[in-house]
Tab-separated table of C-alpha atoms and ligand atoms in Angstrom:
chain	number	residue	atom	x	y	z
O	54	MET	CA	2.434	-4.466	-33.482
O	55	LYS	CA	0.035	-3.801	-30.719
O	56	LEU	CA	1.604	-1.959	-27.844
O	57	THR	CA	0.703	-3.450	-24.441
O	58	ALA	CA	1.781	-2.816	-20.778
O	59	PRO	CA	4.778	-4.717	-19.717
O	60	LYS	CA	3.975	-8.114	-18.041
O	61	GLY	CA	3.211	-7.704	-14.412
O	62	THR	CA	2.014	-4.111	-14.584
O	63	ARG	CA	-1.482	-2.810	-15.053
O	64	ASP	CA	-3.191	0.493	-15.713
O	65	ILE	CA	-5.420	1.673	-12.902
O	66	LEU	CA	-8.417	3.136	-14.863
O	67	PRO	CA	-10.678	6.130	-13.992
O	68	SER	CA	-13.457	3.650	-13.342
O	69	GLU	CA	-11.506	2.038	-10.376
O	70	ILE	CA	-9.461	5.024	-9.169
O	71	GLY	CA	-12.342	5.919	-6.523
O	72	LYS	CA	-11.528	2.592	-4.507
O	73	TRP	CA	-7.804	3.579	-4.512
O	74	HIS	CA	-8.445	7.123	-3.344
O	75	PHE	CA	-10.763	5.806	-0.512
O	76	VAL	CA	-8.234	3.248	0.707
O	77	GLU	CA	-5.306	5.726	0.502
O	78	LYS	CA	-7.237	8.430	2.249
O	79	GLN	CA	-8.355	6.118	5.108
O	80	PHE	CA	-4.982	4.869	5.596
O	81	MET	CA	-3.334	8.294	5.702
O	82	GLU	CA	-5.991	9.467	8.304
O	83	VAL	CA	-5.546	6.487	10.501
O	84	CYS	CA	-1.574	6.985	10.424
O	85	SER	CA	-2.223	10.645	11.327
O	86	LEU	CA	-4.320	9.522	14.409
O	87	PHE	CA	-1.317	7.513	15.458
O	88	GLY	CA	1.104	10.212	14.873
O	89	TYR	CA	2.717	8.943	11.707
O	90	ASP	CA	3.922	11.629	9.283
O	91	GLU	CA	4.135	10.938	5.520
O	92	ILE	CA	7.523	10.464	3.780
O	93	ARG	CA	8.287	10.259	0.000
O	94	ILE	CA	11.434	8.635	-0.955
O	95	PRO	CA	12.973	8.150	-4.427
O	96	THR	CA	11.705	5.343	-6.782
O	97	PHE	CA	15.284	4.038	-7.246
O	98	GLU	CA	18.451	3.965	-5.010
O	99	SER	CA	21.936	2.767	-5.169
O	100	THR	CA	21.794	-0.938	-5.349
O	101	GLU	CA	23.862	-1.124	-2.246
O	102	VAL	CA	20.888	0.182	-0.131
O	103	PHE	CA	18.964	-3.065	-0.970
O	104	SER	CA	21.822	-5.578	-1.122
O	105	ARG	CA	22.823	-4.373	2.434
O	106	GLY	CA	19.372	-3.622	3.820
O	107	VAL	CA	17.168	-6.223	2.448
O	108	GLY	CA	20.043	-8.742	2.185
O	109	ASP	CA	22.317	-10.165	-0.638
O	110	ASP	CA	20.918	-13.788	-0.017
O	111	THR	CA	17.266	-12.858	-0.189
O	112	ASP	CA	15.107	-13.935	-3.123
O	113	VAL	CA	14.153	-10.204	-3.610
O	114	VAL	CA	17.689	-9.223	-4.191
O	115	GLN	CA	19.041	-12.343	-5.827
O	116	LYS	CA	16.211	-12.996	-8.319
O	117	GLU	CA	13.718	-10.059	-8.274
O	118	MET	CA	15.361	-6.647	-8.341
O	119	TYR	CA	15.251	-4.449	-11.381
O	120	THR	CA	19.140	-3.440	-11.470
O	121	PHE	CA	20.922	-1.481	-14.087
O	122	ASP	CA	23.883	0.810	-14.447
O	123	ASP	CA	23.038	4.379	-15.069
O	124	LYS	CA	24.853	6.574	-17.733
O	125	GLY	CA	27.318	7.446	-14.987
O	126	GLY	CA	28.256	3.823	-14.514
O	127	ARG	CA	26.404	3.578	-10.950
O	128	SER	CA	24.489	0.382	-10.016
O	129	ILE	CA	20.779	1.495	-9.502
O	130	SER	CA	17.886	-0.487	-8.441
O	131	LEU	CA	14.145	0.165	-8.624
O	132	ARG	CA	12.967	-0.157	-5.000
O	133	PRO	CA	11.495	-3.602	-4.289
O	134	GLU	CA	10.241	-2.154	-0.962
O	135	GLY	CA	10.360	0.915	1.089
O	136	THR	CA	11.952	0.041	4.523
O	137	ALA	CA	15.682	0.146	3.271
O	138	GLY	CA	15.163	3.462	1.382
O	139	ILE	CA	13.575	4.968	4.524
O	140	ALA	CA	16.455	3.697	6.730
O	141	ARG	CA	18.856	5.302	4.311
O	142	SER	CA	16.789	8.491	4.379
O	143	PHE	CA	16.667	8.358	8.289
O	144	ILE	CA	20.382	8.534	8.628
O	145	GLU	CA	20.894	10.801	5.713
O	146	ASN	CA	18.488	13.417	7.126
O	147	GLY	CA	19.747	13.316	10.717
O	148	MET	CA	16.415	11.865	12.044
O	149	GLY	CA	18.563	9.961	14.717
O	150	SER	CA	19.047	13.325	16.582
O	151	MET	CA	15.494	14.125	16.634
O	152	PRO	CA	13.116	13.271	19.567
O	153	PHE	CA	12.166	9.514	19.388
O	154	PRO	CA	10.017	7.760	18.413
O	155	ILE	CA	10.135	8.849	14.847
O	156	LYS	CA	6.970	7.607	12.924
O	157	LEU	CA	6.792	7.717	9.271
O	158	CYS	CA	4.294	6.386	6.824
O	159	TYR	CA	4.245	5.998	3.092
O	160	ASN	CA	2.436	5.260	-0.120
O	161	ILE	CA	4.795	3.812	-2.779
O	162	THR	CA	5.037	1.758	-5.889
O	163	ALA	CA	7.505	-1.225	-5.641
O	164	PHE	CA	9.130	-3.366	-8.305
O	165	ARG	CA	10.022	-7.073	-8.214
O	166	TYR	CA	10.686	-9.357	-11.246
O	167	GLU	CA	8.445	-12.210	-9.932
O	168	ASN	CA	6.474	-14.916	-11.560
O	169	VAL	CA	3.235	-13.123	-12.364
O	170	GLN	CA	0.139	-14.697	-10.940
O	171	LYS	CA	-3.057	-13.857	-8.953
O	172	GLY	CA	-2.083	-11.102	-6.520
O	173	ARG	CA	1.601	-11.096	-7.630
O	174	TYR	CA	2.816	-8.362	-9.892
O	175	ARG	CA	6.009	-6.756	-11.081
O	176	GLU	CA	4.854	-3.246	-10.323
O	177	PHE	CA	2.597	-3.026	-7.280
O	178	HIS	CA	1.622	-0.548	-4.585
O	179	GLN	CA	2.470	-0.590	-0.822
O	180	LEU	CA	0.932	1.454	1.973
O	181	GLY	CA	3.353	1.236	4.916
O	182	ALA	CA	4.729	2.758	8.158
O	183	GLU	CA	7.940	2.534	10.069
O	184	ALA	CA	8.601	3.541	13.769
O	185	PHE	CA	12.106	4.249	14.840
O	186	GLY	CA	13.737	4.578	18.330
O	187	SER	CA	11.607	2.403	20.529
O	188	ALA	CA	12.562	-1.209	21.298
O	189	GLY	CA	9.847	-2.438	23.658
O	190	PRO	CA	6.866	-4.514	22.489
O	191	ARG	CA	4.355	-1.819	23.182
O	192	VAL	CA	5.186	0.052	19.938
O	193	ASP	CA	4.895	-3.248	18.008
O	194	ALA	CA	1.319	-3.609	19.459
O	195	GLU	CA	0.501	-0.133	18.686
O	196	LEU	CA	1.808	-0.476	15.064
O	197	ILE	CA	-0.344	-3.704	14.770
O	198	SER	CA	-3.470	-1.874	16.208
O	199	MET	CA	-3.145	0.966	13.553
O	200	ILE	CA	-3.365	-1.734	10.864
O	201	SER	CA	-6.338	-3.311	12.676
O	202	LEU	CA	-8.031	0.140	12.786
O	203	PHE	CA	-7.491	0.682	9.232
O	204	PHE	CA	-9.005	-2.613	8.278
O	205	ARG	CA	-12.066	-1.850	10.508
O	206	ARG	CA	-12.440	1.396	8.660
O	207	LEU	CA	-12.652	-0.581	5.315
O	208	GLY	CA	-15.225	-2.915	6.857
O	209	ILE	CA	-12.800	-5.847	7.744
O	210	TYR	CA	-13.473	-6.717	11.297
O	211	ASP	CA	-12.145	-10.296	11.561
O	212	SER	CA	-8.480	-10.738	12.552
O	213	MET	CA	-6.236	-12.181	9.884
O	214	LEU	CA	-3.170	-11.433	12.106
O	215	ARG	CA	-0.454	-14.123	12.566
O	216	ILE	CA	2.617	-13.266	14.897
O	217	ASN	CA	5.879	-14.849	15.559
O	218	SER	CA	9.325	-14.014	16.876
O	219	ILE	CA	12.640	-14.768	14.995
O	220	GLY	CA	14.814	-13.577	17.807
O	221	CYS	CA	18.093	-11.542	17.711
O	222	PRO	CA	21.394	-12.456	15.976
O	223	GLU	CA	22.518	-14.405	19.193
O	224	CYS	CA	19.549	-16.684	19.048
O	225	ARG	CA	19.953	-17.090	15.373
O	226	LYS	CA	23.532	-18.238	15.577
O	227	LYS	CA	22.484	-21.247	17.671
O	228	TYR	CA	19.391	-21.988	15.470
O	229	ASN	CA	21.358	-21.629	12.252
O	230	ASP	CA	23.669	-24.462	13.261
O	231	SER	CA	20.781	-26.846	13.769
O	232	LEU	CA	18.948	-25.664	10.712
O	233	LYS	CA	22.149	-26.182	8.500
O	234	GLY	CA	22.603	-29.761	9.931
O	235	PHE	CA	18.858	-30.384	9.024
O	236	LEU	CA	19.170	-28.978	5.447
O	237	LEU	CA	22.515	-30.652	4.815
O	238	GLU	CA	20.924	-34.099	5.301
O	239	ARG	CA	18.199	-33.097	2.651
O	240	TYR	CA	20.647	-31.186	0.416
O	241	GLU	CA	19.683	-33.000	-2.842
O	242	GLY	CA	16.159	-31.912	-2.444
O	243	LEU	CA	16.827	-28.207	-2.427
O	244	CYS	CA	16.566	-25.874	-5.441
O	245	LYS	CA	19.782	-24.745	-7.016
O	246	VAL	CA	19.731	-21.223	-5.369
O	247	CYS	CA	19.190	-22.732	-1.880
O	248	ARG	CA	21.969	-25.219	-2.288
O	249	ASP	CA	24.218	-22.261	-2.954
O	250	ARG	CA	22.929	-20.147	-0.052
O	251	TYR	CA	22.027	-22.601	2.633
O	252	GLU	CA	25.474	-22.438	4.213
O	253	ALA	CA	25.769	-18.627	4.475
O	254	ASN	CA	22.051	-17.922	5.198
O	255	PRO	CA	20.084	-21.119	5.980
O	256	LEU	CA	17.039	-19.041	7.072
O	257	ARG	CA	16.430	-17.988	3.482
O	258	VAL	CA	15.630	-21.558	2.492
O	259	LEU	CA	12.705	-21.437	4.748
O	260	ASP	CA	10.988	-18.789	2.660
O	261	CYS	CA	12.003	-20.018	-0.768
O	262	LYS	CA	9.012	-20.119	-3.117
O	263	ASP	CA	10.259	-23.403	-4.852
O	264	GLU	CA	7.830	-26.172	-4.076
O	265	ARG	CA	10.913	-28.626	-3.600
O	266	CYS	CA	12.245	-26.478	-0.829
O	267	LYS	CA	8.836	-25.992	0.700
O	268	THR	CA	8.532	-29.849	0.945
O	269	VAL	CA	11.897	-30.211	2.444
O	270	THR	CA	11.494	-27.493	5.001
O	271	ALA	CA	8.027	-28.478	6.151
O	272	GLU	CA	9.578	-30.481	9.193
O	273	ALA	CA	12.530	-28.095	9.771
O	274	PRO	CA	13.218	-26.985	13.279
O	275	LEU	CA	11.686	-23.638	14.413
O	276	LEU	CA	13.572	-20.593	15.260
O	277	SER	CA	10.907	-19.595	17.848
O	278	ASP	CA	11.866	-22.656	19.801
O	279	SER	CA	15.505	-21.272	20.258
O	280	LEU	CA	14.774	-17.841	21.513
O	281	CYS	CA	17.149	-16.418	24.245
O	282	ASN	CA	15.494	-15.185	27.430
O	283	ASP	CA	15.245	-11.486	26.434
O	284	CYS	CA	13.648	-12.341	23.005
O	285	ALA	CA	11.234	-14.696	24.628
O	286	ASP	CA	10.307	-12.004	27.197
O	287	HIS	CA	9.812	-9.529	24.418
O	288	PHE	CA	7.541	-11.951	22.502
O	289	VAL	CA	5.447	-12.497	25.756
O	290	GLY	CA	5.328	-8.675	26.124
O	291	LEU	CA	3.947	-8.334	22.563
O	292	GLN	CA	1.215	-10.864	23.148
O	293	GLU	CA	0.111	-9.017	26.400
O	294	ALA	CA	0.177	-5.612	24.822
O	295	LEU	CA	-1.983	-7.013	21.917
O	296	SER	CA	-4.426	-8.483	24.349
O	297	ASP	CA	-4.522	-5.272	26.279
O	298	LEU	CA	-5.690	-3.763	22.978
O	299	ASP	CA	-8.330	-6.480	22.168
O	300	ILE	CA	-6.403	-7.467	19.146
O	301	ASP	CA	-6.895	-11.048	18.167
O	302	TYR	CA	-3.943	-13.017	16.755
O	303	GLU	CA	-2.651	-16.427	16.265
O	304	ILE	CA	0.935	-17.532	16.701
O	305	ASP	CA	2.542	-18.956	13.555
O	306	LYS	CA	5.836	-20.329	14.183
O	307	ARG	CA	6.542	-20.869	10.477
O	308	ILE	CA	6.667	-17.075	9.700
O	309	VAL	CA	10.105	-16.004	9.120
O	310	ARG	CA	9.641	-13.361	6.374
O	311	GLY	CA	11.582	-12.969	3.229
O	312	LEU	CA	13.934	-10.084	4.024
O	313	ASP	CA	17.188	-10.272	6.033
O	314	TYR	CA	16.754	-7.170	8.228
O	315	TYR	CA	14.087	-8.729	10.671
O	316	THR	CA	14.746	-9.415	14.322
O	317	ARG	CA	12.334	-10.508	17.078
O	318	THR	CA	8.621	-9.608	16.243
O	319	VAL	CA	7.519	-10.571	12.755
O	320	PHE	CA	3.788	-10.674	11.583
O	321	GLU	CA	1.430	-11.118	8.707
O	322	PHE	CA	-2.109	-10.502	7.796
O	323	ILE	CA	-3.258	-13.453	5.757
O	324	SER	CA	-6.261	-14.200	3.650
O	325	GLU	CA	-7.060	-17.115	1.173
O	326	ASN	CA	-8.702	-14.596	-1.249
O	327	VAL	CA	-5.456	-12.821	-2.545
O	328	GLY	CA	-3.637	-15.580	-4.323
O	329	THR	CA	-1.218	-18.467	-3.408
O	330	GLN	CA	0.774	-16.357	-0.928
O	331	GLY	CA	-2.109	-15.050	0.936
O	332	THR	CA	-0.258	-12.255	2.615
O	333	ILE	CA	-2.007	-8.985	2.378
O	334	CYS	CA	0.427	-7.221	4.857
O	335	GLY	CA	3.669	-8.170	6.446
O	336	GLY	CA	6.099	-6.545	8.808
O	337	GLY	CA	8.243	-6.816	11.752
O	338	ARG	CA	10.961	-5.399	13.902
O	339	TYR	CA	14.591	-4.652	12.534
O	340	ASP	CA	16.560	-3.522	15.377
O	341	GLY	CA	19.906	-3.880	13.559
O	342	LEU	CA	19.175	-2.111	10.353
O	343	ILE	CA	20.256	1.456	11.083
O	344	ASP	CA	23.263	0.277	12.725
O	345	GLN	CA	24.216	-1.867	9.679
O	346	PHE	CA	23.894	1.288	7.543
O	347	GLY	CA	26.194	3.076	10.000
O	348	GLY	CA	23.525	5.135	11.718
O	349	GLY	CA	24.078	3.700	15.407
O	350	CYS	CA	21.966	1.509	17.450
O	351	VAL	CA	18.403	2.613	16.735
O	352	PRO	CA	15.489	-0.040	16.801
O	353	GLY	CA	12.788	-0.022	14.254
O	354	ILE	CA	9.668	-1.711	13.314
O	355	GLY	CA	7.298	-1.440	10.468
O	356	PHE	CA	4.953	-3.036	7.919
O	357	ALA	CA	3.791	-2.675	4.326
O	358	LEU	CA	0.548	-3.907	2.877
O	359	GLY	CA	-0.015	-4.544	-0.858
O	360	VAL	CA	-2.789	-2.375	-2.149
O	361	GLU	CA	-3.781	-4.757	-5.041
O	362	ARG	CA	-4.146	-7.477	-2.592
O	363	LEU	CA	-6.070	-5.401	-0.184
O	364	LEU	CA	-8.571	-4.438	-2.946
O	365	MET	CA	-8.776	-7.994	-3.956
O	366	GLU	CA	-9.835	-8.891	-0.390
O	367	MET	CA	-12.380	-6.095	-0.325
O	368	ASP	CA	-13.791	-7.283	-3.491
O	369	SER	CA	-14.219	-10.796	-2.455
O	370	ARG	CA	-15.952	-9.598	0.632
O	371	GLY	CA	-18.217	-7.342	-1.324
O	372	LEU	CA	-16.848	-4.199	0.299
O	373	VAL	CA	-17.502	-1.343	-2.030
O	374	PRO	CA	-15.850	1.741	-0.681
O	375	GLY	CA	-18.535	4.055	0.290
O	376	GLU	CA	-17.212	7.543	-0.920
O	377	ASN	CA	-19.992	10.184	-1.157
O	378	GLU	CA	-20.998	10.619	-4.728
O	379	LYS	CA	-19.337	13.939	-5.985
O	380	VAL	CA	-21.841	16.616	-7.530
O	381	SER	CA	-20.866	17.251	-11.057
O	382	LEU	CA	-22.648	19.505	-13.395
O	383	TYR	CA	-22.948	19.755	-17.033
O	384	ILE	CA	-23.812	23.180	-18.611
O	385	ALA	CA	-25.438	22.958	-22.163
O	386	SER	CA	-25.728	26.304	-23.922
O	387	ILE	CA	-28.300	26.779	-26.517
O	388	GLY	CA	-26.707	28.837	-29.416
O	389	ASP	CA	-23.370	30.557	-29.730
O	390	GLU	CA	-24.449	33.708	-27.466
O	391	THR	CA	-24.274	31.777	-24.236
O	392	VAL	CA	-21.128	29.705	-24.844
O	393	ALA	CA	-19.019	32.382	-23.156
O	394	LEU	CA	-21.357	32.551	-20.178
O	395	ALA	CA	-21.356	28.682	-19.749
O	396	HIS	CA	-17.462	28.660	-19.627
O	397	ARG	CA	-17.416	31.535	-17.117
O	398	LEU	CA	-20.056	29.710	-14.920
O	399	CYS	CA	-18.020	26.678	-15.103
O	400	PHE	CA	-14.972	28.392	-13.954
O	401	ASP	CA	-16.878	30.177	-10.999
O	402	LEU	CA	-18.274	26.657	-9.982
O	403	ARG	CA	-14.846	25.092	-9.965
O	404	LYS	CA	-13.487	27.941	-8.015
O	405	ASN	CA	-16.079	27.184	-5.409
O	406	GLY	CA	-15.258	23.436	-5.330
O	407	ILE	CA	-18.216	22.146	-7.522
O	408	ALA	CA	-16.953	20.098	-10.490
O	409	ALA	CA	-18.610	21.425	-13.816
O	410	GLU	CA	-18.076	20.779	-17.509
O	411	THR	CA	-19.371	22.365	-20.796
O	412	ASP	CA	-18.803	21.519	-24.296
O	413	LEU	CA	-15.399	21.708	-25.737
O	414	THR	CA	-15.884	19.872	-28.898
O	415	GLY	CA	-18.450	21.762	-30.985
O	416	ARG	CA	-21.400	19.427	-30.226
O	417	SER	CA	-24.869	20.526	-31.126
O	418	PHE	CA	-27.200	21.341	-28.322
O	419	ARG	CA	-29.076	17.815	-28.782
O	420	ALA	CA	-25.800	16.010	-28.898
O	421	ALA	CA	-24.663	17.811	-25.715
O	422	LEU	CA	-27.745	16.735	-23.973
O	423	LYS	CA	-27.198	13.208	-24.813
O	424	TYR	CA	-23.551	13.250	-23.786
O	425	ALA	CA	-24.418	14.723	-20.443
O	426	GLY	CA	-26.904	11.898	-19.837
O	427	LYS	CA	-24.266	9.280	-20.728
O	428	ALA	CA	-21.139	10.679	-19.180
O	429	GLY	CA	-22.275	10.267	-15.514
O	430	PHE	CA	-22.895	13.820	-14.456
O	431	THR	CA	-25.228	14.298	-11.569
O	432	HIS	CA	-26.842	17.514	-12.738
O	433	LEU	CA	-27.650	19.248	-16.025
O	434	MET	CA	-28.255	23.019	-16.573
O	435	ILE	CA	-29.415	24.547	-19.785
O	436	ILE	CA	-28.473	28.063	-20.668
O	437	GLY	CA	-30.076	29.925	-23.609
O	438	LYS	CA	-31.537	33.293	-24.443
O	439	ASP	CA	-34.576	32.740	-22.310
O	440	GLU	CA	-32.405	32.109	-19.196
O	441	THR	CA	-30.220	34.997	-19.734
O	442	ASP	CA	-33.283	37.377	-20.265
O	443	SER	CA	-35.061	36.076	-17.248
O	444	GLY	CA	-31.950	35.734	-15.072
O	445	VAL	CA	-33.348	32.294	-13.922
O	446	VAL	CA	-31.889	28.804	-14.783
O	447	LYS	CA	-33.146	25.503	-14.255
O	448	LEU	CA	-31.028	22.729	-12.644
O	449	LYS	CA	-32.013	19.008	-13.434
O	450	SER	CA	-31.012	16.105	-11.457
O	451	LEU	CA	-29.922	13.426	-13.844
O	452	LYS	CA	-30.559	10.775	-11.032
O	453	ASP	CA	-34.281	11.428	-10.392
O	454	ALA	CA	-35.200	14.059	-13.177
O	455	SER	CA	-36.443	16.497	-10.273
O	456	GLU	CA	-35.999	20.202	-11.330
O	457	LYS	CA	-35.321	23.385	-9.395
O	458	ASP	CA	-34.963	27.169	-10.440
O	459	TYR	CA	-31.985	29.183	-9.450
O	460	ASP	CA	-31.265	32.988	-9.808
O	461	LEU	CA	-28.130	33.567	-11.893
O	462	THR	CA	-26.906	36.202	-9.503
O	463	ASP	CA	-26.503	33.867	-6.557
O	464	LEU	CA	-26.401	30.466	-8.414
O	465	VAL	CA	-22.900	29.486	-7.277
O	466	GLU	CA	-23.388	30.479	-3.616
O	467	ARG	CA	-26.637	28.581	-3.323
O	468	LEU	CA	-25.384	25.372	-5.071
O	469	LYS	CA	-22.343	25.415	-2.739
O	470	GLU	CA	-24.616	25.737	0.238
O	471	GLU	CA	-26.942	22.930	-0.890
O	472	PHE	CA	-24.331	20.507	-2.028
O	473	TYR	CA	-21.755	20.902	0.717
O	474	GLY	CA	-23.651	22.461	3.464
I	21	LIG	P1	6.823	-7.724	2.131
I	21	LIG	O1	6.139	-8.904	2.902
I	21	LIG	O2	7.938	-8.126	1.061
I	21	LIG	O3	7.374	-6.751	3.035
I	21	LIG	O4	5.723	-7.000	1.228
I	21	LIG	C1	4.644	-6.443	1.953
I	21	LIG	C2	3.416	-6.623	1.161
I	21	LIG	O5	3.572	-6.165	-0.188
I	21	LIG	C3	3.032	-8.046	1.063
I	21	LIG	O6	2.262	-8.531	2.053
I	21	LIG	C4	2.131	-8.019	-0.196
I	21	LIG	O7	0.750	-7.567	0.255
I	21	LIG	C5	2.685	-6.931	-1.044
I	21	LIG	N1	3.460	-7.418	-2.151
I	21	LIG	C6	4.852	-7.977	-2.073
I	21	LIG	N2	5.199	-8.359	-3.238
I	21	LIG	C7	4.113	-8.136	-4.164
I	21	LIG	C8	3.929	-8.469	-5.493
I	21	LIG	N3	4.879	-8.930	-6.258
I	21	LIG	N4	2.664	-8.229	-6.061
I	21	LIG	C9	1.786	-7.613	-5.288
I	21	LIG	N5	1.864	-7.347	-3.923
I	21	LIG	C10	3.130	-7.626	-3.331
I	21	LIG	C11	7.999	-5.560	2.776
I	21	LIG	O8	8.138	-5.159	1.630
I	21	LIG	C12	8.605	-4.886	4.000
I	21	LIG	N6	9.320	-3.746	3.567
I	21	LIG	C13	7.555	-4.539	4.890
I	21	LIG	C14	8.087	-3.911	6.153
I	21	LIG	C15	8.040	-2.566	6.411
I	21	LIG	N7	8.718	-4.511	7.146
I	21	LIG	C16	9.200	-3.633	8.099
I	21	LIG	N8	8.699	-2.494	7.634
């Protein structure tokens, strides 16, 4: 039987890895400009991290998590996202006693057992950031401006930003009652999962992906219409801070986000090019999460963007990552006497940062030339007896066929200077 990658996963092949490196590098550079340091967390955590952090009633925990008992009988889950694991790490590593704000960024794989479709995978990649220790709306705007600058670096200048506020637990108590009343009247129209959960967590019905629930909730009351004064002020503060930074946005009162930890600010970057859901990036404030994990009252805000969806967006806009072409050199030796010299030269070039290859498969000289032409090298160098006798080698550009002579004695130094200044 033919072996294939599991449904919802995909190989990222050498032919596309350049785009990934480009996007990842730009992201990390922008994060560093804003003072975010990279954190790496485990791929799996105790299931409790997600059931308590993301929330037992969410689709992510109820339907989509890869959960299993390990050989020691512990319940383990592959991370469906990064925030809960980072909150766990924040507390475990005593970050609460370090000077605030703590700003962390990450590049992770995440796993969700979802219905696979365009832009929706079971293993996917997220670039994200979290800022702990600052409750005011300025940090929210700063975080959003970081995403905006990152998009600009990729060539995306128009705003896809939608913002909303879903208030604090106090505003939500009041709202939940009116939403429950609304849902009870339409109980028969809900999917099975939402019938079970609407009483304990009615907000989750609003982000259910089931078409029946989407229809039922189209006219539901809006949380942002029941904000308390403090939350309403915070939301106004966010809008002012975004305007101060010239960040365009739209208010979308229907955004509630699918994870339980959110409070106040929520936001998404939306595009119609990335599949039915359209969200390239999502995030928000989670002022109660660290406390819920036993780490005290530390406010937090963050976001994650889906790299697969971002690359789809770039593709559909015709944005080809403009990485400089790397110089790569192929050395073909004529006869056995120069094989060792070719290998030594390759090593010298590599030590000096120049990618170089020579034959490792016993190809004839002619076959080696053919291979160099096909394999995408930028330059070809031929070494035989004539070259070792004269001490001069020719370097041929495989792009435009131009040729140039080099002395073997200072070849590496000169190439380094010419290629990399
Ligand atoms: P999320 O909205 O669940 O938020 O996911 C963030 C992004 O990950 C989405 O906007 C989407 O681009 C991508 N994504 C999610 N699921 C899939 C999938 N099945 N296939 C492909 N891409 C996907 C979070 O994960 C939060 N942790 C974000 C956050 C950080 N909030 C605060 N801090």
